[in-house]
PDB file of C-alpha atoms in Angstrom:
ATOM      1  CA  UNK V 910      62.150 155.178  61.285  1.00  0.00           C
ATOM      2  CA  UNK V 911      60.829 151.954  59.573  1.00  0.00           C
ATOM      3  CA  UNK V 912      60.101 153.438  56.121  1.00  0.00           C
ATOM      4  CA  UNK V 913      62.013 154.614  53.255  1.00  0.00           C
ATOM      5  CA  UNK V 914      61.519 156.012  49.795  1.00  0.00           C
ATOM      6  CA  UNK V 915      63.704 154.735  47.040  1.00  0.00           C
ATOM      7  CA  UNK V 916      64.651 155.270  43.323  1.00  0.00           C
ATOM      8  CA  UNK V 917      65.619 153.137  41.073  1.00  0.00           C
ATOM      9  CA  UNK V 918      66.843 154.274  37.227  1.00  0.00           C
ATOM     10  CA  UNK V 919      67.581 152.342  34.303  1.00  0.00           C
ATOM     11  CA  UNK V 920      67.611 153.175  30.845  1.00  0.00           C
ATOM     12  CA  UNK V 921      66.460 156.349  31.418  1.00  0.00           C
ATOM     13  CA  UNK V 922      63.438 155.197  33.182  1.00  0.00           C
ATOM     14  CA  UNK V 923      62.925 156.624  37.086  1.00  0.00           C
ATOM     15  CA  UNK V 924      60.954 153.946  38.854  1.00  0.00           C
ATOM     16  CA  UNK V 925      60.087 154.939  42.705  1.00  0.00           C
ATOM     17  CA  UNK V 926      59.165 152.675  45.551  1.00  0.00           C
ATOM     18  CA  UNK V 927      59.349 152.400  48.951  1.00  0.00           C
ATOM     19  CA  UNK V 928      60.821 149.652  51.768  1.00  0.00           C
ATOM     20  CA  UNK V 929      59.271 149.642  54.884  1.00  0.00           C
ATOM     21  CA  UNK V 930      60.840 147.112  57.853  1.00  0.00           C
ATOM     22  CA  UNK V 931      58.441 145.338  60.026  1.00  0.00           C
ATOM     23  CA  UNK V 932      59.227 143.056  62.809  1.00  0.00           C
ATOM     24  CA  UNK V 933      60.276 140.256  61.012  1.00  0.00           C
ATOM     25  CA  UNK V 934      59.656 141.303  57.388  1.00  0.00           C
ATOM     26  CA  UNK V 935      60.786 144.099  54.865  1.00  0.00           C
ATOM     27  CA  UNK V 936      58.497 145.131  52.315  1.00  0.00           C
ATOM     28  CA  UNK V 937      59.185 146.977  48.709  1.00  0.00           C
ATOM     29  CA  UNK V 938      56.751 148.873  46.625  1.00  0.00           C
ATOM     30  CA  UNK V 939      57.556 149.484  43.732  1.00  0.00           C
ATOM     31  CA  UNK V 940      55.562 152.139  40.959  1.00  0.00           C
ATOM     32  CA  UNK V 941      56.057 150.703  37.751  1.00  0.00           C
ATOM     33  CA  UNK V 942      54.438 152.395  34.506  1.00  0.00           C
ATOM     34  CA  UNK V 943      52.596 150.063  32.236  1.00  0.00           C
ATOM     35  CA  UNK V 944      54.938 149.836  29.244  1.00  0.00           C
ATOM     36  CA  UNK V 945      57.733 148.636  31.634  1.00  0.00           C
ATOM     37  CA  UNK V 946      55.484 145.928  33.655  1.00  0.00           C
ATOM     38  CA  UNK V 947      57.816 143.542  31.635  1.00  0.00           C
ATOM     39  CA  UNK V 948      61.321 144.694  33.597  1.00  0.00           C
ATOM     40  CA  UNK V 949      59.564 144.561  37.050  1.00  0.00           C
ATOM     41  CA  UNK V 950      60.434 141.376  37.767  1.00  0.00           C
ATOM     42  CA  UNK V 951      63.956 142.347  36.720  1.00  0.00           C
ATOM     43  CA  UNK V 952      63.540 145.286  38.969  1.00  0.00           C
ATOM     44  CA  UNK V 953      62.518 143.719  41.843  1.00  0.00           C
ATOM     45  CA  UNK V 954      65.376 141.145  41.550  1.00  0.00           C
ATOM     46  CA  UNK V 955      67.966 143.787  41.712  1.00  0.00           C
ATOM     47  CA  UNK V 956      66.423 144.993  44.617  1.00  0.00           C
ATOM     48  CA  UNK V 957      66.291 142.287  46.698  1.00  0.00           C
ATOM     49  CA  UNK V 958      69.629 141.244  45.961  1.00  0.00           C
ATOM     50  CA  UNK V 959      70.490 145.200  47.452  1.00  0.00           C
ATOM     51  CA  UNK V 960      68.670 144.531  50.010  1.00  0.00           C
ATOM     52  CA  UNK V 961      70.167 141.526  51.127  1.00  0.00           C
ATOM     53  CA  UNK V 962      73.745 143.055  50.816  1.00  0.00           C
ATOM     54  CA  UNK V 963      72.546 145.689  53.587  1.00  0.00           C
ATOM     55  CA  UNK V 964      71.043 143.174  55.963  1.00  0.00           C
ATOM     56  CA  UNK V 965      74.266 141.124  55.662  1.00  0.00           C
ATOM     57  CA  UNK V 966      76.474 144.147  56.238  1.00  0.00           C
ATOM     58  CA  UNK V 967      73.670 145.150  59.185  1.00  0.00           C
ATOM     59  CA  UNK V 968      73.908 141.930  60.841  1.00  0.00           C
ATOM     60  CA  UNK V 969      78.028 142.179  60.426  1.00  0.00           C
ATOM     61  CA  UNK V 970      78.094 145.280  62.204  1.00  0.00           C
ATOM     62  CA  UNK V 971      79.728 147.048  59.458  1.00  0.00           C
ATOM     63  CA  UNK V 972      76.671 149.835  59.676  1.00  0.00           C
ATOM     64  CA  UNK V 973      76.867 152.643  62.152  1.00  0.00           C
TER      65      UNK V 973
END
């Protein structure tokens, strides 16, 4: 219930990860090969900006 797996393609590149929610926290994994170590900042950026779109729409009600 508190973890999920998640995908993430760009380029042509798969990258996988997973989010788990904790109490007060949400954490993201992310598998990143080597030659792309460069983008995962980029990566992680985009994802945190997702994730911030669902908690908004989560704490709007706007989720079922």
């Amino acid at each position: 219930d508190n973890k999920a797996k998640a995908t993430f393609t760009a380029k042509g590149v798969t990258l996988n990860g997973e989010i788990e929610l904790g109490a007060k926290t949400i954490s993201f994994d992310l598998d990143v090969p080597f030659l792309f170590r460069v983008f995962k900042g980029k990566a992680m950026a985009i994802m945190e900006r997702e994730l911030q779109r669902w908690v908004a729409k989560a704490k709007a009600g706007e989720l079922d």
